[in-house]
Coordinates of C-alpha atoms in Angstrom, one line a residue:
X11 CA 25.2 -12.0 -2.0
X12 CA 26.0 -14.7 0.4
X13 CA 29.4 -14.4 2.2
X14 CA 32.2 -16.7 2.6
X15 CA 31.7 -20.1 3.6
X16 CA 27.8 -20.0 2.4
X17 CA 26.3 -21.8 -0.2
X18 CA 25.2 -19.9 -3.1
X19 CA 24.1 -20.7 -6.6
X20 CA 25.0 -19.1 -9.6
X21 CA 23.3 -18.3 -13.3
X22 CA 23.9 -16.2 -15.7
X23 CA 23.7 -15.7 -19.9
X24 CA 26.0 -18.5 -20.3
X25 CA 28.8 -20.3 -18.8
X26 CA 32.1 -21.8 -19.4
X27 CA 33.3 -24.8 -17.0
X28 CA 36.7 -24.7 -18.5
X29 CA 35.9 -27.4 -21.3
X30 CA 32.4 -26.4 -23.3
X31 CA 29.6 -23.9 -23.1
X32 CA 26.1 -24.3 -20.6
X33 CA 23.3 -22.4 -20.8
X34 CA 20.2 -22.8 -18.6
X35 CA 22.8 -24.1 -15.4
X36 CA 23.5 -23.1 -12.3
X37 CA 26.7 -23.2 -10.4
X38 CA 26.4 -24.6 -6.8
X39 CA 29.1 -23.1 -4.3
X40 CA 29.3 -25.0 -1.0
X41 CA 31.9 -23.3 1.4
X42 CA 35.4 -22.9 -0.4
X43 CA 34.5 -25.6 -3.1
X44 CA 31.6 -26.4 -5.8
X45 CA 29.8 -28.9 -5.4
X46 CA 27.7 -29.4 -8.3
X47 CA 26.9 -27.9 -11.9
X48 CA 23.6 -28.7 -12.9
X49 CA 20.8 -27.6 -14.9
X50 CA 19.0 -24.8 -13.6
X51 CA 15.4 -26.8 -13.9
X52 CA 17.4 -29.9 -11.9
X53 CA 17.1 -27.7 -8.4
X54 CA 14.5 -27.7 -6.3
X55 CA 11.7 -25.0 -7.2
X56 CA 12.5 -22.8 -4.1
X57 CA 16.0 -22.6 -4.0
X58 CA 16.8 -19.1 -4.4
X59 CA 19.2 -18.1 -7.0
X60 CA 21.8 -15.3 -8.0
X61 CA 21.2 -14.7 -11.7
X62 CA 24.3 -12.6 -13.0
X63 CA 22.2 -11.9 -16.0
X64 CA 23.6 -10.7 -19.0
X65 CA 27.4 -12.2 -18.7
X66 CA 29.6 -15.1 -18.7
X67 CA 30.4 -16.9 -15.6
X68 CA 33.5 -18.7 -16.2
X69 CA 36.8 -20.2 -14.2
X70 CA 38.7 -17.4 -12.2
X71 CA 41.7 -16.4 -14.3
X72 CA 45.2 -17.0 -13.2
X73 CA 48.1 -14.8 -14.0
X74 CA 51.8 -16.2 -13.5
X75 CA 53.7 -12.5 -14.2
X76 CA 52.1 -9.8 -12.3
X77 CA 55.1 -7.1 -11.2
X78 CA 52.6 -5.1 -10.0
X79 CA 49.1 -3.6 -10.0
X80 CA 47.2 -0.9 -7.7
X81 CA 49.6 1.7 -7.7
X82 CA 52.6 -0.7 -6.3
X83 CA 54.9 -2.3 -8.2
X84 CA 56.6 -6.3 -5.9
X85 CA 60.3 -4.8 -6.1
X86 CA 59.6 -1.0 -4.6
X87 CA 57.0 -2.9 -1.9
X88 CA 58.1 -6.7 -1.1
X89 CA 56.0 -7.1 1.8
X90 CA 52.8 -8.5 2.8
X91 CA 51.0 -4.9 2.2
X92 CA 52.3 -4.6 -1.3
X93 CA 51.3 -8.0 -1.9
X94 CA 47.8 -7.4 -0.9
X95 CA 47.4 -4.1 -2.9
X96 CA 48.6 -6.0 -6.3
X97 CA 46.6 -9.0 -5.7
X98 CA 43.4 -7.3 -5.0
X99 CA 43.6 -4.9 -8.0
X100 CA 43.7 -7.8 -10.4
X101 CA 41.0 -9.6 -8.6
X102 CA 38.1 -6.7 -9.6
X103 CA 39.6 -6.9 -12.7
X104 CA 38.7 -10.9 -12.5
X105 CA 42.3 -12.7 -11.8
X106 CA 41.6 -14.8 -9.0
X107 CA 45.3 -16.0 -8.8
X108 CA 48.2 -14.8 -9.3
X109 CA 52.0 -15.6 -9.0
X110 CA 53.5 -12.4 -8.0
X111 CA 56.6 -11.5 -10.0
X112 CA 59.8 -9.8 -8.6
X113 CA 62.4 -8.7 -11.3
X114 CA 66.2 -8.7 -11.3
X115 CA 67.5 -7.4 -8.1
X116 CA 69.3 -7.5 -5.2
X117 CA 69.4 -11.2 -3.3
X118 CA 68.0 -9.6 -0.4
X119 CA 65.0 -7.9 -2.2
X120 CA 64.1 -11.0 -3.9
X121 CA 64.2 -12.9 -0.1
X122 CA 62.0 -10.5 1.0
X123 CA 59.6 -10.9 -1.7
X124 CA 59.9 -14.6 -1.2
X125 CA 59.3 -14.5 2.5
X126 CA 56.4 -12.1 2.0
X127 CA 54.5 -14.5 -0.8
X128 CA 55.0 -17.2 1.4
X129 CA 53.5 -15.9 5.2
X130 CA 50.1 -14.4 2.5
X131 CA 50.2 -18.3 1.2
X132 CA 50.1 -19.5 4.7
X133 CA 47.8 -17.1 5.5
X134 CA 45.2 -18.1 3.0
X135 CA 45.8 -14.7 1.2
X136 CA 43.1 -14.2 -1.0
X137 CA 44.6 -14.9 -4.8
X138 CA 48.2 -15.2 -4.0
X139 CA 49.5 -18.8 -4.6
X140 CA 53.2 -19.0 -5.4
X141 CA 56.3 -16.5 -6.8
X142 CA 57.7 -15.8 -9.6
X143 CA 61.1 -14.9 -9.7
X144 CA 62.2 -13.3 -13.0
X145 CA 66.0 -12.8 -13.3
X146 CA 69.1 -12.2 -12.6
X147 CA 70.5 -15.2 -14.1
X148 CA 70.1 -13.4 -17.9
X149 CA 72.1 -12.9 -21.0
X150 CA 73.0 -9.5 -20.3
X151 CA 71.9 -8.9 -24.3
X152 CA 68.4 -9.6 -23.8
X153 CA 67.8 -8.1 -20.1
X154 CA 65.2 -5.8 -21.9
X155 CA 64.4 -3.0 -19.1
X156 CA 66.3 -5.2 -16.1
X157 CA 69.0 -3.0 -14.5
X158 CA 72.4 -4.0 -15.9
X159 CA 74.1 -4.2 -12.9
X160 CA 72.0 -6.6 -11.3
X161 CA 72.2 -9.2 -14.0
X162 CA 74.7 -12.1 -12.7
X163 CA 75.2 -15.8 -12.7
X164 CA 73.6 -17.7 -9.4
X165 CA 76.4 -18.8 -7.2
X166 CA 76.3 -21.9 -4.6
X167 CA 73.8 -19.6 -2.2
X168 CA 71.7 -18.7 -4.7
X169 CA 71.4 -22.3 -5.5
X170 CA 71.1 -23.5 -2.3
X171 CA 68.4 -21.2 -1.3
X172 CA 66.3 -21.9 -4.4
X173 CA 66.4 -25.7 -4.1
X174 CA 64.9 -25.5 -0.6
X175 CA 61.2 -27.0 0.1
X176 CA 58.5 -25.2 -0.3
X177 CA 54.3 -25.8 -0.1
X178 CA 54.1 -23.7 -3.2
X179 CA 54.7 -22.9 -6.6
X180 CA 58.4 -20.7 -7.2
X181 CA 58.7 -20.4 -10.9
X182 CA 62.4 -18.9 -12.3
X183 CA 62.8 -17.8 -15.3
X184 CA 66.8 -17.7 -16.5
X185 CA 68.8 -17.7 -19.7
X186 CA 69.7 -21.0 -19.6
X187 CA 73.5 -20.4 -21.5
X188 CA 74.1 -18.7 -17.9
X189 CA 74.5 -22.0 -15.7
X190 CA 76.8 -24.2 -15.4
X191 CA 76.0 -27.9 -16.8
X192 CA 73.5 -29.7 -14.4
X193 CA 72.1 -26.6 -12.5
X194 CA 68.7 -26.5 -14.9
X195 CA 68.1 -30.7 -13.7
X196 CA 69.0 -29.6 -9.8
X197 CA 66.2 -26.7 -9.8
X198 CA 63.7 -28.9 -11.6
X199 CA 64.4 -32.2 -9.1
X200 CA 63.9 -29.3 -6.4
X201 CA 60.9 -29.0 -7.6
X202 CA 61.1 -25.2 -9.3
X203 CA 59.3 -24.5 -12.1
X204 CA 62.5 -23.8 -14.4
X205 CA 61.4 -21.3 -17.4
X206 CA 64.0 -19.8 -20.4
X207 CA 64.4 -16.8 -20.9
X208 CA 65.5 -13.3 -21.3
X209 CA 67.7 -16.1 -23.3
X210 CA 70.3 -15.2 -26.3
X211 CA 71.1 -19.1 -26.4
X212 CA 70.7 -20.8 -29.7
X213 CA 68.8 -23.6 -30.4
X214 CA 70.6 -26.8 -29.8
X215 CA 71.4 -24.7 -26.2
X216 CA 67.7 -24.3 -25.6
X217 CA 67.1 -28.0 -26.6
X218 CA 69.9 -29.5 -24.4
X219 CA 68.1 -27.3 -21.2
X220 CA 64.9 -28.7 -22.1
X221 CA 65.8 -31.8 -21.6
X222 CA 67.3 -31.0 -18.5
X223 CA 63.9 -29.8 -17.0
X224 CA 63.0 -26.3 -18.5
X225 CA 59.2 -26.5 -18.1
X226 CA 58.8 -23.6 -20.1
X227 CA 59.4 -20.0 -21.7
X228 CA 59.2 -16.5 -20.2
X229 CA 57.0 -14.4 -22.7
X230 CA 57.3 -16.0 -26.0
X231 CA 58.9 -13.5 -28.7
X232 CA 60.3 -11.3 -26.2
X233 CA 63.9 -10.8 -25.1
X234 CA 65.2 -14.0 -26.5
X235 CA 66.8 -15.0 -29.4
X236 CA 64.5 -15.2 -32.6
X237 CA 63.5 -17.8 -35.2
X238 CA 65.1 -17.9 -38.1
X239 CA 66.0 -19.9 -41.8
X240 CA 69.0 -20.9 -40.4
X241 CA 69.1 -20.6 -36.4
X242 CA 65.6 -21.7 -35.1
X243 CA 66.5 -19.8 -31.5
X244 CA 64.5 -19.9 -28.6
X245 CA 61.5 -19.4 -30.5
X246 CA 62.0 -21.9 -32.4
X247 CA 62.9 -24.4 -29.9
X248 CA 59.6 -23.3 -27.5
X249 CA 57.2 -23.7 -30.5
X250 CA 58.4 -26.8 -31.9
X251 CA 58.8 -28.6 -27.9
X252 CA 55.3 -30.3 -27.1
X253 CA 56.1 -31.1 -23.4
X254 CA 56.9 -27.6 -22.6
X255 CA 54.5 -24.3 -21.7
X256 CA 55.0 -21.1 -23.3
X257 CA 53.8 -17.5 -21.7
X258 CA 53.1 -14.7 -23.8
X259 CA 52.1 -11.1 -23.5
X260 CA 48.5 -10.5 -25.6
X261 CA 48.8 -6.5 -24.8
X262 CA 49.0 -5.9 -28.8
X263 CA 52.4 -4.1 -28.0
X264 CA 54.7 -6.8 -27.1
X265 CA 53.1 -9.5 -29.7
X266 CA 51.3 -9.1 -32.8
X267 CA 47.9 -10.2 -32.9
X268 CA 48.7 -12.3 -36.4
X269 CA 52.2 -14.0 -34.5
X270 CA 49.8 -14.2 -31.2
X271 CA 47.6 -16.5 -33.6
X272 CA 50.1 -18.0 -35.7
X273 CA 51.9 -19.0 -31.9
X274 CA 48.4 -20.5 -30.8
X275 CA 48.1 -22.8 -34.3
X276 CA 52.5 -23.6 -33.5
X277 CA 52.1 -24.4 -30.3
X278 CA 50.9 -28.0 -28.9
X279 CA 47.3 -27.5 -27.8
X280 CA 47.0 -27.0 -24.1
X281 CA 50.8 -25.3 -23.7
X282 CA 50.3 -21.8 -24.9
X283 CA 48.9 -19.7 -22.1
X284 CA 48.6 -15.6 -21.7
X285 CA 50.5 -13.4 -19.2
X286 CA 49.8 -9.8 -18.4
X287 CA 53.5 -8.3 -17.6
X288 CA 51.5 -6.4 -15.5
X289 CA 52.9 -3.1 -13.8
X290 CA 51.9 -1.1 -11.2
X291 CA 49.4 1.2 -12.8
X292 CA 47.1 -1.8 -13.5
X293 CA 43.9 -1.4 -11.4
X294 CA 44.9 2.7 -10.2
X295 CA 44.6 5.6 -11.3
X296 CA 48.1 6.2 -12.1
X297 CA 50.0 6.6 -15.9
X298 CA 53.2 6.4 -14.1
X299 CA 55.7 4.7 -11.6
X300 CA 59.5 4.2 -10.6
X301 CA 61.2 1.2 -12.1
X302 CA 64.8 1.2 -10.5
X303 CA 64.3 5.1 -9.5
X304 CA 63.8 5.7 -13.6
X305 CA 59.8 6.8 -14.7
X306 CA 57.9 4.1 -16.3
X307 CA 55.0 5.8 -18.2
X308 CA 51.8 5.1 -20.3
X309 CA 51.9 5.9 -23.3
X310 CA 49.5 4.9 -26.1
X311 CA 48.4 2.0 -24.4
X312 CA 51.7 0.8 -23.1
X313 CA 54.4 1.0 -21.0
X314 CA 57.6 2.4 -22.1
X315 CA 61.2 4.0 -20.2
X316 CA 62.4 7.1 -21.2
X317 CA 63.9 5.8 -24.2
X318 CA 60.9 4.6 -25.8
X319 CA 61.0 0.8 -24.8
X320 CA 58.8 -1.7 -23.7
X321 CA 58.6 -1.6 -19.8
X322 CA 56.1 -4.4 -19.0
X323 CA 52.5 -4.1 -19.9
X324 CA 49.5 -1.6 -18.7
X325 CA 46.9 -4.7 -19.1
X326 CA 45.1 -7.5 -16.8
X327 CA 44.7 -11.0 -17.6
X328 CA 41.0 -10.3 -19.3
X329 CA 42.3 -7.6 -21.0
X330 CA 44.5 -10.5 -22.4
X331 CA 41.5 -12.5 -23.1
X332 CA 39.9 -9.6 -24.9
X333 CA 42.8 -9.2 -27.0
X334 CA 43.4 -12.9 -28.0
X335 CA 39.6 -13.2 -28.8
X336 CA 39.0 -9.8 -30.8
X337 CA 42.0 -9.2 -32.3
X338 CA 44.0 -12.3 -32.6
X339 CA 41.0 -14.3 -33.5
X340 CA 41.0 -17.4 -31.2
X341 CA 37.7 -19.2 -30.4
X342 CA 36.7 -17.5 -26.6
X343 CA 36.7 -20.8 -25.0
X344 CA 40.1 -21.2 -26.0
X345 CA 41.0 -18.0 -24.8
X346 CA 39.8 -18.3 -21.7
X347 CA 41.3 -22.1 -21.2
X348 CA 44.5 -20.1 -21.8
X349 CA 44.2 -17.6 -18.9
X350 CA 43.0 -20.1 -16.6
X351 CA 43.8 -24.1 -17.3
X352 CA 46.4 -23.8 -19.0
X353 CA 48.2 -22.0 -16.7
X354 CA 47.2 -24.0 -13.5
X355 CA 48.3 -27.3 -15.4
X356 CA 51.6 -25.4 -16.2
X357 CA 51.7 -25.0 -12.2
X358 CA 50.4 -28.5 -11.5
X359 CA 47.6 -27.4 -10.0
X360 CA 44.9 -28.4 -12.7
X361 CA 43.5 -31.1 -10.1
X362 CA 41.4 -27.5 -8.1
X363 CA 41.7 -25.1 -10.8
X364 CA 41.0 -23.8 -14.2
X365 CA 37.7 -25.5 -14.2
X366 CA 34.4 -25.2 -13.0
X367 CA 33.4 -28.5 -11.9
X368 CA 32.7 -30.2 -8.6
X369 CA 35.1 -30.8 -5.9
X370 CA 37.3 -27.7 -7.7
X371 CA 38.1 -25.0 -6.1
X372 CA 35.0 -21.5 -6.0
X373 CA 37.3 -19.3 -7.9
X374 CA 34.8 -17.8 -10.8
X375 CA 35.1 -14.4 -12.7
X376 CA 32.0 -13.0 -14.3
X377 CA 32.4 -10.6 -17.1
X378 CA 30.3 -8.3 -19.2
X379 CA 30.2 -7.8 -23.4
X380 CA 33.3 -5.4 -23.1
X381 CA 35.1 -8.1 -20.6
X382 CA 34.6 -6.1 -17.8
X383 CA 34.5 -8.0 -14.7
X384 CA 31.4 -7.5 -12.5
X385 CA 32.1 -10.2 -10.0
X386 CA 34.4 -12.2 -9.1
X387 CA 34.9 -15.2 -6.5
X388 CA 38.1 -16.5 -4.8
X389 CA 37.7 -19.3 -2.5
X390 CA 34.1 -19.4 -2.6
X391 CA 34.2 -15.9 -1.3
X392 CA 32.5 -13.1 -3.0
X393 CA 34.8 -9.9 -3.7
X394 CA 34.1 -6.3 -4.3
X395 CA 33.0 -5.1 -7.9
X396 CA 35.2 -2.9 -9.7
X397 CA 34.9 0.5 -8.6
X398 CA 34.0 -0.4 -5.0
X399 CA 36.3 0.7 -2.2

C-alpha cells in the first residue's frame, strides 16, 4: 500500500462519495488530497490499482464527542499522549476525525486539554481537529454522570478565555438558563460553536438562546428537558429549529432505535448527525475505567456507574452507523452522510470533508458486511488495520 504523500487509487464493491452510490470507480489519491473519481475503465490500462474488494469505500467518519477510547479516557490523560491513544483507537475502527471531548472539571484540567488539542492540531496530528468542551456551565438537574461539584456558572475568566482566537473548531455545550443574557451571542461572535445542553430550560428559554447563536444540541433526548403536550422542552425546540444541528447517541441504550428514526424524519434534512459518547474502553481490551475515581463498567452493551446509569457509551462512530442502518432503519447513505457531512458542515468544514470528491481532503474508511473497518485513510495516509500494533 503506497505511503503518505503517494498517489494511489482505490476500488472496491462499491462506493459512497458522500452524495450517491458508484460502482465500477476508482478513487485517485494524490498526496493529502483526491484528485479525481472516475470510472475505473476511464484510467489508463496500466495504472496499477488497490482493489479493496468486497467492501464499501466511503468518506472518513467524523466524531464530535469522543471522551475517550484505547484504554484512556481526555480528563484522567489531557495531554498530547492521551490524545494520540484516543484518536488512533477510533481511527482502526474508521473515524478519521475527531473532536476530543473533556467533561465537567476543574478550569485547569479543561486548559490542559485545550492546550494539548491544540499543539496535536498544529502538529498535523493524525484525526484530531478541534475540542469539545462539555460542561460545567449545566443545570445541576440534568448533569447525568458529571460530578456535582464541578458544575458552576462561567465567570468573566472563563469567558474571557473561551472567546479567544483560535485556528480550530472549540465546540461548548451548556445549559443555556445558566448564563447571563448576551453571553450565548458573545461565544458565538467569538466564533465557538455554542451547543444546549445537559439543559432543564423550557422551551421559549431554548428558543430565546437559539436565536442568540446556539448552533446546536448536545445528544438529543438525553439530559435535557423533554417534549411534551404542554411544554415542548428542549426537545421540542431542537426538532422543530431548521437552522440548528442536533447530536445524538445511536448506541441503542441512550436512544431508541424507533425515537432514533422518528428524530431523523423530525429533524430538517442535513441537521441530524450521530455521536458515539465514546469512553475509554472503545478500541482496548478493557470493560472498565475510573470516571472521577468512581468504576465505569460494561455491562450489557453499555456503560453504566455503580448505580446503574448511563455513563457515556461503549461504541465507535460505525458502530453508530450500524445501528442507525439495521435497527433504526435509515437508508445507509443517509447514515453515513450523518457520521461524516453532516457533522463537518455542523463544524464548517464541509468545503474538505465529508465527501469524496476532488480537491477534498484523503480521509476514506473502508468497511466490511459487519461494518468492520479494514482500512482506513487520514490525510491521504494509509493507517494500520484493526488488530495491527
Amino acid at each position: 500500500m503506497p505511503g503518505p504523500g503517494v498517489t494511489a487509487t482505490l476500488t472496491a464493491r462499491r462506493i459512497f462519495d458522500g452524495e450517491r452510490w458508484l460502482r465500477d470507480h476508482v478513487i485517485v489519491v494524490d498526496g493529502q488530497r483526491i484528485s479525481s473519481v472516475m470510472q475505473r475503465k476511464q484510467l489508463p490500462a496500466d495504472t496499477p490499482v488497490t482493489d479493496l474488494g468486497d467492501t464499501t469505500i466511503a468518506p472518513g467518519l467524523i466524531d464530535v464527542q469522543v471522551n475517550g477510547g484505547g484504554g484512556v479516557l481526555l480528563n484522567n490523560q489531557p495531554d498530547r499522549s492521551g490524545l494520540r491513544s484516543i484518536a488512533r483507537a477510533h481511527r482502526c475502527a474508521g473515524t478519521t476525525a475527531i473532536m476530543p471531548t473533556v467533561i465537567s472539571d476543574t478550569a485547569a484540567l479543561v486548559r490542559s486539554a485545550a492546550e494539548a488539542a491544540a499543539a496535536a492540531i498544529a502538529d498535523e496530528e493524525a484525526g484530531i481537529i478541534g475540542l469539545h468542551i462539555e460542561g460545567p456551565f449545566f443545570a445541576p438537574a440534568r448533569r447525568g454522570t458529571h460530578k456535582a461539584d464541578m458544575i458552576r456558572r462561567p465567570d468573566a475568566g472563563d469567558l474571557e478565555w473561551l472567546c479567544q482566537p483560535r485556528p480550530f473548531p472549540l465546540m461548548l455545550t451548556l445549559a443555556p438558563e445558566q448564563l447571563q443574557a448576551g453571553v450565548v451571542r458573545m461565544l458565538s461572535d467569538a466564533g465557538v460553536l455554542v451547543c444546549a445542553g445537559h439543559t432543564d430550560a423550557d422551551y421559549e428559554r431554548v428558543r430565546q438562546a437559539i436565536d442568540e447563536g446556539v448552533r446546536g444540541f448536545t445528544h438529543l433526548f438525553n439530559a435535557m428537558s423533554p417534549l411534551t403536550s404542554r411544554e415542548p422542552g428542549a426537545v421540542g425546540a431542537a426538532l422543530e429549529d431548521a437552522a440548528t444541528w442536533a447530536g445524538i447517541i445511536a448506541d441503542g441504550h441512550h436512544v431508541h432505535p424507533a425515537t432514533l428514526a422518528l428524530a431523523q424524519r423530525c429533524k430538517a434534512r442535513g441537521k441530524l448527525f450521530l455521536v458515539s459518547d465514546a469512553m475509554a474502553t472503545v478500541g482496548s481490551a478493557q470493560d472498565s475505567f475510573e470516571l472521577y475515581g468512581k468504576r465505569i463498567t460494561v455491562r450489557d452493551g453499555c456503560l453504566v456507574n455503580a448505580e446503574g446509569r448511563l455513563a457515556g457509551s461503549a461504541i465507535s462512530l460505525l458502530d453508530a452507523v450500524r445501528i442507525a442502518h439495521r435497527e433504526a432503519g435509515i437508508e445507509l447513505g443517509e447514515c453515513l452522510r450523518m457520521a461524516s457531512l453532516y457533522p463537518a458542515t455542523f463544524l464548517k468544514l464541509e468545503h474538505e470533508r465529508g465527501r469524496l470528491q476532488a480537491g477534498y481532503r484523503a480521509d476514506l474508511v473502508a468497511f466490511d458486511e459487519h461494518f468492520a473497518a479494514t482500512d482506513t485513510w487520514v490525510g491521504g495516509e494509509h493507517l494500520a488495520h484493526p488488530g495491527q500494533p
